CSV table of C-alpha atoms in Angstrom, one decimal:
chain,number,residue,atom,x,y,z
A,1,MET,CA,-10.4,24.0,-3.7
A,2,THR,CA,-10.0,23.0,-0.2
A,3,LYS,CA,-9.0,25.9,1.7
A,4,PRO,CA,-5.9,25.3,4.6
A,5,GLU,CA,-8.6,25.7,7.3
A,6,GLN,CA,-10.7,23.1,5.9
A,7,ARG,CA,-7.9,20.5,4.9
A,8,PRO,CA,-8.2,17.2,7.1
A,9,ARG,CA,-5.2,17.2,9.0
A,10,ALA,CA,-4.1,15.5,12.4
A,11,ALA,CA,-1.3,14.9,14.5
A,12,ASN,CA,-0.3,12.7,17.3
A,13,PRO,CA,2.6,14.2,19.4
A,14,GLY,CA,3.1,11.0,21.7
A,15,ALA,CA,3.6,8.4,18.6
A,16,GLY,CA,7.7,8.9,18.7
A,17,SER,CA,7.8,7.3,22.0
A,18,TRP,CA,5.5,4.2,21.3
A,19,ILE,CA,7.4,1.1,20.4
A,20,ALA,CA,5.7,-1.7,18.1
A,21,PRO,CA,5.4,-4.5,20.1
A,22,GLY,CA,6.7,-8.1,19.2
A,23,VAL,CA,8.9,-9.6,17.0
A,24,ARG,CA,7.9,-9.1,13.1
A,25,GLU,CA,7.9,-11.8,10.5
A,26,SER,CA,10.5,-10.9,7.5
A,27,ALA,CA,9.3,-11.9,3.9
A,28,LEU,CA,12.4,-10.5,2.3
A,29,GLU,CA,14.2,-14.0,1.5
A,30,PHE,CA,11.1,-15.3,0.3
A,31,HIS,CA,10.6,-12.5,-2.2
A,32,ARG,CA,14.0,-12.6,-3.2
A,33,SER,CA,13.4,-16.2,-4.3
A,34,MET,CA,10.5,-15.2,-6.7
A,35,PRO,CA,11.2,-15.0,-10.4
A,36,ARG,CA,12.3,-11.4,-11.4
A,37,TYR,CA,12.9,-10.2,-7.9
A,38,ALA,CA,15.0,-7.0,-7.8
A,39,ALA,CA,14.9,-4.3,-5.1
A,40,THR,CA,13.0,-1.2,-6.5
A,41,PRO,CA,15.2,1.8,-6.7
A,42,LEU,CA,15.5,4.7,-4.3
A,43,ILE,CA,15.9,7.7,-6.0
A,44,GLU,CA,17.6,11.2,-4.7
A,45,VAL,CA,16.1,14.2,-6.2
A,46,PRO,CA,18.5,17.4,-5.2
A,47,ALA,CA,15.9,19.6,-6.9
A,48,LEU,CA,13.1,18.5,-4.7
A,49,ALA,CA,15.1,19.1,-1.8
A,50,GLU,CA,16.1,22.6,-2.9
A,51,LEU,CA,12.6,23.3,-3.9
A,52,LEU,CA,11.0,22.0,-0.2
A,53,GLY,CA,13.9,23.4,2.0
A,54,ALA,CA,14.8,19.8,2.8
A,55,GLY,CA,18.1,18.1,3.5
A,56,SER,CA,17.5,15.7,1.1
A,57,VAL,CA,14.7,14.3,-0.7
A,58,TRP,CA,14.6,10.4,-1.9
A,59,VAL,CA,11.7,8.5,-3.6
A,60,LYS,CA,11.2,4.9,-3.1
A,61,ASP,CA,9.9,4.2,-6.6
A,62,GLU,CA,7.6,1.1,-6.9
A,63,SER,CA,6.4,1.7,-10.1
A,64,ASN,CA,7.8,-1.5,-11.5
A,65,ARG,CA,7.8,-4.2,-8.8
A,66,PHE,CA,8.1,-7.7,-10.5
A,67,GLY,CA,6.6,-6.3,-13.9
A,68,LEU,CA,3.4,-4.9,-12.2
A,69,PRO,CA,3.1,-1.2,-11.5
A,70,ALA,CA,2.5,-0.9,-7.6
A,71,PHE,CA,4.2,-2.6,-4.6
A,72,LYS,CA,0.8,-5.0,-3.7
A,73,VAL,CA,2.3,-7.9,-5.1
A,74,LEU,CA,4.8,-8.0,-1.9
A,75,GLY,CA,1.8,-8.5,0.4
A,76,ALA,CA,-0.3,-10.7,-1.8
A,77,SER,CA,2.4,-13.0,-2.3
A,78,TRP,CA,3.7,-13.1,1.4
A,79,ALA,CA,-0.2,-13.9,2.3
A,80,VAL,CA,-0.3,-16.4,-0.4
A,81,ASN,CA,2.5,-18.1,1.1
A,82,ARG,CA,1.6,-18.3,4.6
A,83,ALA,CA,-2.0,-19.3,3.7
A,84,LEU,CA,-1.1,-22.2,1.4
A,85,GLY,CA,2.4,-23.1,2.7
A,86,PRO,CA,4.3,-21.7,4.3
A,87,ALA,CA,7.6,-22.4,2.0
A,88,GLN,CA,10.8,-21.3,2.4
A,89,THR,CA,11.0,-20.2,-1.5
A,90,PHE,CA,8.3,-19.5,-4.3
A,91,ASP,CA,9.4,-22.8,-6.2
A,92,GLU,CA,8.6,-24.8,-3.1
A,93,LEU,CA,5.1,-23.1,-2.7
A,94,ALA,CA,4.7,-23.8,-6.3
A,95,SER,CA,5.3,-27.5,-5.7
A,96,ARG,CA,3.0,-27.6,-2.9
A,97,VAL,CA,0.4,-26.2,-4.7
A,98,SER,CA,0.8,-28.2,-7.9
A,99,GLY,CA,-2.1,-30.4,-8.9
A,100,ARG,CA,-4.7,-28.4,-6.4
A,101,ARG,CA,-7.9,-27.0,-7.4
A,102,LEU,CA,-8.0,-23.9,-5.7
A,103,THR,CA,-8.9,-20.4,-6.5
A,104,LEU,CA,-7.6,-17.2,-4.9
A,105,VAL,CA,-10.3,-14.6,-4.1
A,106,THR,CA,-10.1,-10.7,-3.5
A,107,ALA,CA,-11.9,-7.6,-3.7
A,108,THR,CA,-9.6,-4.7,-5.3
A,109,ASP,CA,-9.5,-1.0,-6.6
A,110,GLY,CA,-7.0,-2.6,-8.7
A,111,ASN,CA,-3.6,-3.5,-8.1
A,112,HIS,CA,-4.0,-6.0,-5.3
A,113,GLY,CA,-6.3,-7.7,-7.6
A,114,ARG,CA,-3.9,-7.7,-10.3
A,115,ALA,CA,-1.1,-8.9,-7.9
A,116,LEU,CA,-3.3,-12.0,-6.7
A,117,ALA,CA,-4.1,-12.9,-10.2
A,118,TYR,CA,-0.5,-12.6,-11.3
A,119,LEU,CA,0.2,-14.8,-8.4
A,120,ALA,CA,-2.4,-17.4,-9.2
A,121,ARG,CA,-1.3,-17.7,-12.8
A,122,ALA,CA,2.5,-18.3,-11.9
A,123,LEU,CA,1.3,-20.8,-9.2
A,124,GLY,CA,-1.1,-22.6,-11.7
A,125,LEU,CA,-4.3,-21.5,-9.7
A,126,ARG,CA,-7.3,-19.8,-10.4
A,127,SER,CA,-8.4,-16.1,-9.4
A,128,ARG,CA,-11.6,-14.4,-8.8
A,129,VAL,CA,-11.5,-10.9,-8.5
A,130,TYR,CA,-14.5,-8.2,-7.3
A,131,VAL,CA,-14.2,-4.9,-8.2
A,132,PRO,CA,-16.2,-1.7,-7.1
A,133,ALA,CA,-18.3,0.6,-9.2
A,134,GLY,CA,-16.6,3.1,-11.5
A,135,LEU,CA,-13.2,1.3,-12.0
A,136,PRO,CA,-12.1,2.3,-15.3
A,137,GLY,CA,-12.2,-0.4,-17.9
A,138,ALA,CA,-8.2,-0.4,-18.2
A,139,PRO,CA,-7.6,-1.6,-14.8
A,140,VAL,CA,-10.1,-4.5,-15.4
A,141,GLN,CA,-8.7,-5.4,-18.4
A,142,ALA,CA,-5.4,-5.8,-17.1
A,143,ILE,CA,-6.5,-7.9,-14.0
A,144,ARG,CA,-8.3,-10.5,-16.6
A,145,ALA,CA,-5.1,-10.3,-18.6
A,146,GLU,CA,-3.6,-12.0,-15.6
A,147,GLY,CA,-6.1,-14.8,-16.3
A,148,ALA,CA,-8.7,-13.9,-13.6
A,149,SER,CA,-12.4,-14.0,-13.5
A,150,VAL,CA,-13.6,-10.6,-12.7
A,151,ILE,CA,-17.0,-9.9,-11.3
A,152,ASP,CA,-18.4,-5.9,-11.3
A,153,THR,CA,-20.3,-5.4,-8.1
A,154,GLY,CA,-21.5,-2.2,-9.0
A,155,LEU,CA,-21.0,-1.5,-5.4
A,156,PRO,CA,-18.6,0.9,-3.2
A,157,TYR,CA,-15.3,-0.6,-2.2
A,158,ASP,CA,-16.0,-1.5,1.2
A,159,ASP,CA,-19.1,-3.3,-0.2
A,160,ALA,CA,-17.4,-5.1,-2.5
A,161,VAL,CA,-15.1,-6.4,-0.1
A,162,GLN,CA,-17.9,-8.0,1.8
A,163,ALA,CA,-19.3,-9.3,-1.5
A,164,ALA,CA,-15.8,-10.8,-2.2
A,165,ALA,CA,-15.8,-12.5,1.6
A,166,ALA,CA,-19.8,-13.8,1.2
A,167,SER,CA,-18.7,-15.3,-2.2
A,168,VAL,CA,-16.1,-17.8,-0.6
A,169,ARG,CA,-16.9,-21.6,-0.9
A,170,ASP,CA,-15.1,-25.0,-0.7
A,171,GLY,CA,-11.9,-24.6,-2.8
A,172,ASP,CA,-11.6,-20.8,-2.5
A,173,VAL,CA,-8.9,-19.0,-0.5
A,174,LEU,CA,-9.7,-15.0,0.4
A,175,ILE,CA,-6.6,-13.3,0.1
A,176,GLN,CA,-8.1,-9.6,1.4
A,177,ASP,CA,-5.7,-6.7,2.3
A,178,THR,CA,-8.2,-5.1,4.6
A,179,ALA,CA,-9.1,-6.5,8.0
A,180,TRP,CA,-12.6,-6.6,9.8
A,181,PRO,CA,-13.4,-8.7,13.1
A,182,GLY,CA,-13.2,-12.2,12.4
A,183,TYR,CA,-11.1,-11.8,9.3
A,184,GLU,CA,-7.6,-10.4,10.3
A,185,GLU,CA,-4.7,-13.3,10.0
A,186,VAL,CA,-4.5,-12.6,6.3
A,187,PRO,CA,-4.3,-8.9,6.4
A,188,ARG,CA,-1.5,-8.9,8.9
A,189,TRP,CA,0.3,-11.2,6.7
A,190,ILE,CA,0.0,-8.8,4.2
A,191,VAL,CA,1.3,-6.0,6.1
A,192,ALA,CA,4.4,-8.4,7.0
A,193,GLY,CA,4.9,-8.7,3.3
A,194,TYR,CA,4.9,-5.1,2.6
A,195,SER,CA,8.2,-5.0,5.2
A,196,THR,CA,10.4,-6.0,2.2
A,197,LEU,CA,9.9,-2.5,1.1
A,198,PHE,CA,11.4,-0.8,4.0
A,199,ALA,CA,14.0,-3.4,4.6
A,200,GLU,CA,15.1,-2.4,1.0
A,201,ILE,CA,15.3,1.3,2.1
A,202,ASP,CA,17.4,0.4,5.2
A,203,GLU,CA,19.8,-1.4,2.9
A,204,GLN,CA,19.8,1.4,0.2
A,205,HIS,CA,19.6,4.3,2.6
A,206,PRO,CA,21.5,2.9,6.2
A,207,SER,CA,22.1,6.6,7.7
A,208,ALA,CA,19.1,8.1,9.6
A,209,ILE,CA,15.9,9.1,7.9
A,210,GLY,CA,13.8,11.9,9.2
A,211,LEU,CA,10.3,11.2,7.7
A,212,VAL,CA,8.6,8.6,5.5
A,213,VAL,CA,5.6,9.8,3.9
A,214,VAL,CA,3.3,7.2,3.0
A,215,PRO,CA,0.3,7.3,0.8
A,216,THR,CA,-2.8,5.5,2.7
A,217,GLY,CA,-6.1,4.0,1.7
A,218,VAL,CA,-7.1,1.1,4.3
A,219,GLY,CA,-4.0,1.6,6.5
A,220,SER,CA,-2.1,-1.5,5.8
A,221,LEU,CA,1.0,-0.2,4.0
A,222,LEU,CA,1.0,2.7,6.7
A,223,GLN,CA,0.7,0.0,9.5
A,224,SER,CA,4.0,-1.9,8.1
A,225,ALA,CA,5.8,1.5,7.6
A,226,ILE,CA,4.7,2.5,11.3
A,227,GLU,CA,5.7,-1.0,12.7
A,228,HIS,CA,9.1,-1.0,10.7
A,229,TYR,CA,10.1,2.4,12.4
A,230,ARG,CA,8.8,2.3,15.6
A,231,VAL,CA,11.6,0.2,17.2
A,232,PRO,CA,14.1,1.3,19.8
A,233,ASP,CA,16.8,3.4,18.9
A,234,ARG,CA,14.9,4.7,15.3
A,235,ARG,CA,13.6,8.4,15.4
A,236,THR,CA,12.2,8.4,11.9
A,237,SER,CA,8.7,10.1,11.8
A,238,VAL,CA,5.9,8.8,9.4
A,239,LEU,CA,3.3,11.1,7.5
A,240,ALA,CA,0.3,9.6,6.2
A,241,VAL,CA,-1.7,11.3,3.2
A,242,GLU,CA,-5.2,10.6,1.8
A,243,PRO,CA,-7.5,12.4,-0.6
A,244,VAL,CA,-9.5,15.1,0.9
A,245,THR,CA,-12.9,13.2,0.2
A,246,ALA,CA,-11.5,9.7,1.7
A,247,ALA,CA,-9.4,10.8,4.8
A,248,CYS,CA,-10.7,8.0,7.0
A,249,VAL,CA,-7.0,7.5,8.8
A,250,THR,CA,-6.8,11.5,9.3
A,251,THR,CA,-10.4,11.6,10.6
A,252,SER,CA,-10.2,8.5,12.7
A,253,LEU,CA,-6.5,9.6,14.3
A,254,ALA,CA,-8.3,13.5,15.0
A,255,ALA,CA,-11.3,11.6,16.6
A,256,GLY,CA,-8.9,8.9,18.4
A,257,ARG,CA,-11.2,6.1,17.3
A,258,PRO,CA,-12.3,4.1,13.9
A,259,ILE,CA,-14.6,6.4,11.7
A,260,THR,CA,-16.0,5.3,8.3
A,261,VAL,CA,-16.4,8.2,6.0
A,262,ASP,CA,-18.2,8.6,2.7
A,263,THR,CA,-16.2,8.2,-0.1
A,264,SER,CA,-18.8,8.8,-3.0
A,265,ALA,CA,-17.1,11.8,-4.4
A,266,PRO,CA,-14.6,10.9,-7.2
A,267,THR,CA,-10.9,11.2,-6.9
A,268,ILE,CA,-8.0,10.8,-9.1
A,269,MET,CA,-6.3,8.8,-6.2
A,270,ALA,CA,-8.6,6.0,-6.9
A,271,GLY,CA,-6.7,3.5,-5.0
A,272,LEU,CA,-7.0,5.6,-1.7
A,273,ASN,CA,-10.8,6.0,-2.4
A,274,CYS,CA,-11.2,3.9,1.0
A,275,GLY,CA,-13.8,4.6,3.6
A,276,THR,CA,-13.0,2.8,6.6
A,277,VAL,CA,-9.6,1.9,8.1
A,278,SER,CA,-8.7,-1.9,8.4
A,279,SER,CA,-9.2,-3.0,11.8
A,280,THR,CA,-5.8,-4.5,12.3
A,281,ALA,CA,-4.1,-1.6,11.3
A,282,TRP,CA,-5.8,0.9,13.5
A,283,PRO,CA,-4.3,0.1,16.7
A,284,THR,CA,-0.9,0.7,15.1
A,285,ILE,CA,-1.9,4.0,13.5
A,286,HIS,CA,-3.6,5.4,16.6
A,287,SER,CA,-0.5,4.6,18.8
A,288,GLY,CA,2.3,5.0,16.4
A,289,LEU,CA,1.4,7.5,13.6
A,290,ASP,CA,2.9,10.9,13.9
A,291,ALA,CA,0.6,12.9,11.7
A,292,ALA,CA,-1.9,12.5,8.7
A,293,ILE,CA,-3.1,15.1,6.2
A,294,ALA,CA,-5.3,15.0,3.1
A,295,VAL,CA,-4.6,16.5,-0.4
A,296,THR,CA,-6.9,17.6,-3.5
A,297,ASP,CA,-6.9,16.1,-6.6
A,298,ASP,CA,-5.3,19.6,-8.0
A,299,GLU,CA,-2.5,19.3,-5.5
A,300,THR,CA,-1.7,15.8,-6.4
A,301,ARG,CA,-2.1,16.5,-10.0
A,302,ALA,CA,0.7,19.1,-9.5
A,303,ALA,CA,3.1,16.8,-7.6
A,304,GLN,CA,2.7,14.1,-10.3
A,305,ALA,CA,3.7,16.7,-13.3
A,306,LEU,CA,6.6,17.7,-11.1
A,307,LEU,CA,7.8,14.0,-10.4
A,308,HIS,CA,7.8,13.3,-14.3
A,309,THR,CA,10.1,16.0,-14.7
A,310,TYR,CA,12.5,14.0,-12.8
A,311,ASN,CA,12.0,11.1,-14.8
A,312,ILE,CA,9.8,9.2,-11.8
A,313,PRO,CA,6.6,7.8,-13.5
A,314,ALA,CA,4.6,8.4,-10.4
A,315,GLY,CA,0.7,7.7,-11.0
A,316,PRO,CA,-1.7,9.8,-8.7
A,317,CYS,CA,-1.6,7.6,-5.5
A,318,GLY,CA,2.1,7.6,-5.5
A,319,ALA,CA,2.4,11.5,-6.1
A,320,ALA,CA,0.2,12.2,-3.4
A,321,ALA,CA,3.4,11.9,-1.2
A,322,LEU,CA,5.0,14.8,-2.5
A,323,ALA,CA,1.6,16.7,-2.4
A,324,ALA,CA,1.6,16.1,1.3
A,325,LEU,CA,5.1,17.4,1.6
A,326,GLN,CA,4.4,20.6,-0.4
A,327,VAL,CA,1.6,21.5,1.5
A,328,THR,CA,2.9,20.7,5.3
A,329,ARG,CA,6.1,23.1,4.1
A,330,GLN,CA,7.8,22.3,7.6
A,331,PRO,CA,11.7,22.4,7.9
A,332,LEU,CA,12.8,19.0,7.1
A,333,ASP,CA,16.1,17.0,7.2
A,334,THR,CA,16.2,13.6,5.1
A,335,VAL,CA,12.7,12.9,3.8
A,336,VAL,CA,11.6,9.4,1.7
A,337,LEU,CA,8.5,9.7,-0.5
A,338,ILE,CA,6.9,6.4,-0.9
A,339,ASN,CA,5.8,6.5,-4.6
A,340,THR,CA,3.4,3.5,-4.3
A,341,GLU,CA,2.2,3.1,-8.0
A,342,GLY,CA,3.5,3.9,-11.5
A,343,GLN,CA,2.1,6.3,-14.0
A,344,SER,CA,1.1,3.0,-15.9
A,345,ALA,CA,-1.0,1.9,-12.8
A,346,THR,CA,-3.3,4.6,-13.9
A,347,THR,CA,-3.0,4.2,-17.6
A,348,PHE,CA,-2.6,0.3,-17.9
A,349,GLY,CA,-2.9,-1.5,-14.7
A,350,ALA,CA,-4.6,-0.1,-12.2
A,351,SER,CA,-5.1,2.0,-8.9
A,352,ILE,CA,-4.4,1.0,-5.3
A,353,ALA,CA,-6.2,0.3,-1.8
A,354,GLN,CA,-3.4,0.7,0.3
């Protein structure tokens, strides 16, 4: 077990005064036009508040988003719309791409690839999904069940991403949820798509929120959270959580520069097992993230079991948010935990590269 003094952690005391630049895109109305749209629930858990000494604890539960077990479809759908449209509604987008021989391409640890395959099928397009070594059979089958061609690279996640990018030919459209120099526009659209999640929280909990805890892989969801809450007249803090075996955001924040970490050690938080921060996410993380912390598999298992007792079907990546809150043990007011995946993401559907 990781000793407290060995736990990767980092703080950025000046983050609260930073204001995110520019005007952000809103994908909310587009998402509302999609079949099966419904805002995912924001659930208050008084027993957790009592246990943790917080004023109130809420869980934004992404275990069923458009019938998929994670939030990833929000970013993928908006990026596909911007890349192939843009259209005002999903039906308009479907009309625009009707009859076009296009293939949506990506690499994934699970849910992003499944979401992209789901969208391709809904739009009458093809999809090709590259997966890293060690991805369990259930996530792979879930992606295939959406109609995708799945390529097992036998490589670590970061290398699988590059393999997908290198495969693109005429008629292929790369929709990747991490950025690198020269590939930044699509990842920005994905981040903008995730803003719907936080816009829903604003509507569901219009009063002040003290802390939002975000499970973090490459940093795209984290970037969206920071940009949403780093606006004038908000005082919401943002905490990132990662596995101790893949703490690229925490390590980078502590160093003040992007650092790639070794992710060869296995973790039950497979979708957070990312070694390199997205290049488009890093400037926002560096300036606007309040703190980051890493948690162990044992801590996450315990947090997952606890969430299940309150009928919240969190997978390991989603449960990491509660694990982080448990190990920080600081006086808190209103806290929102982002449960990024359902238990079915682990059992049937996949993990996330957030």
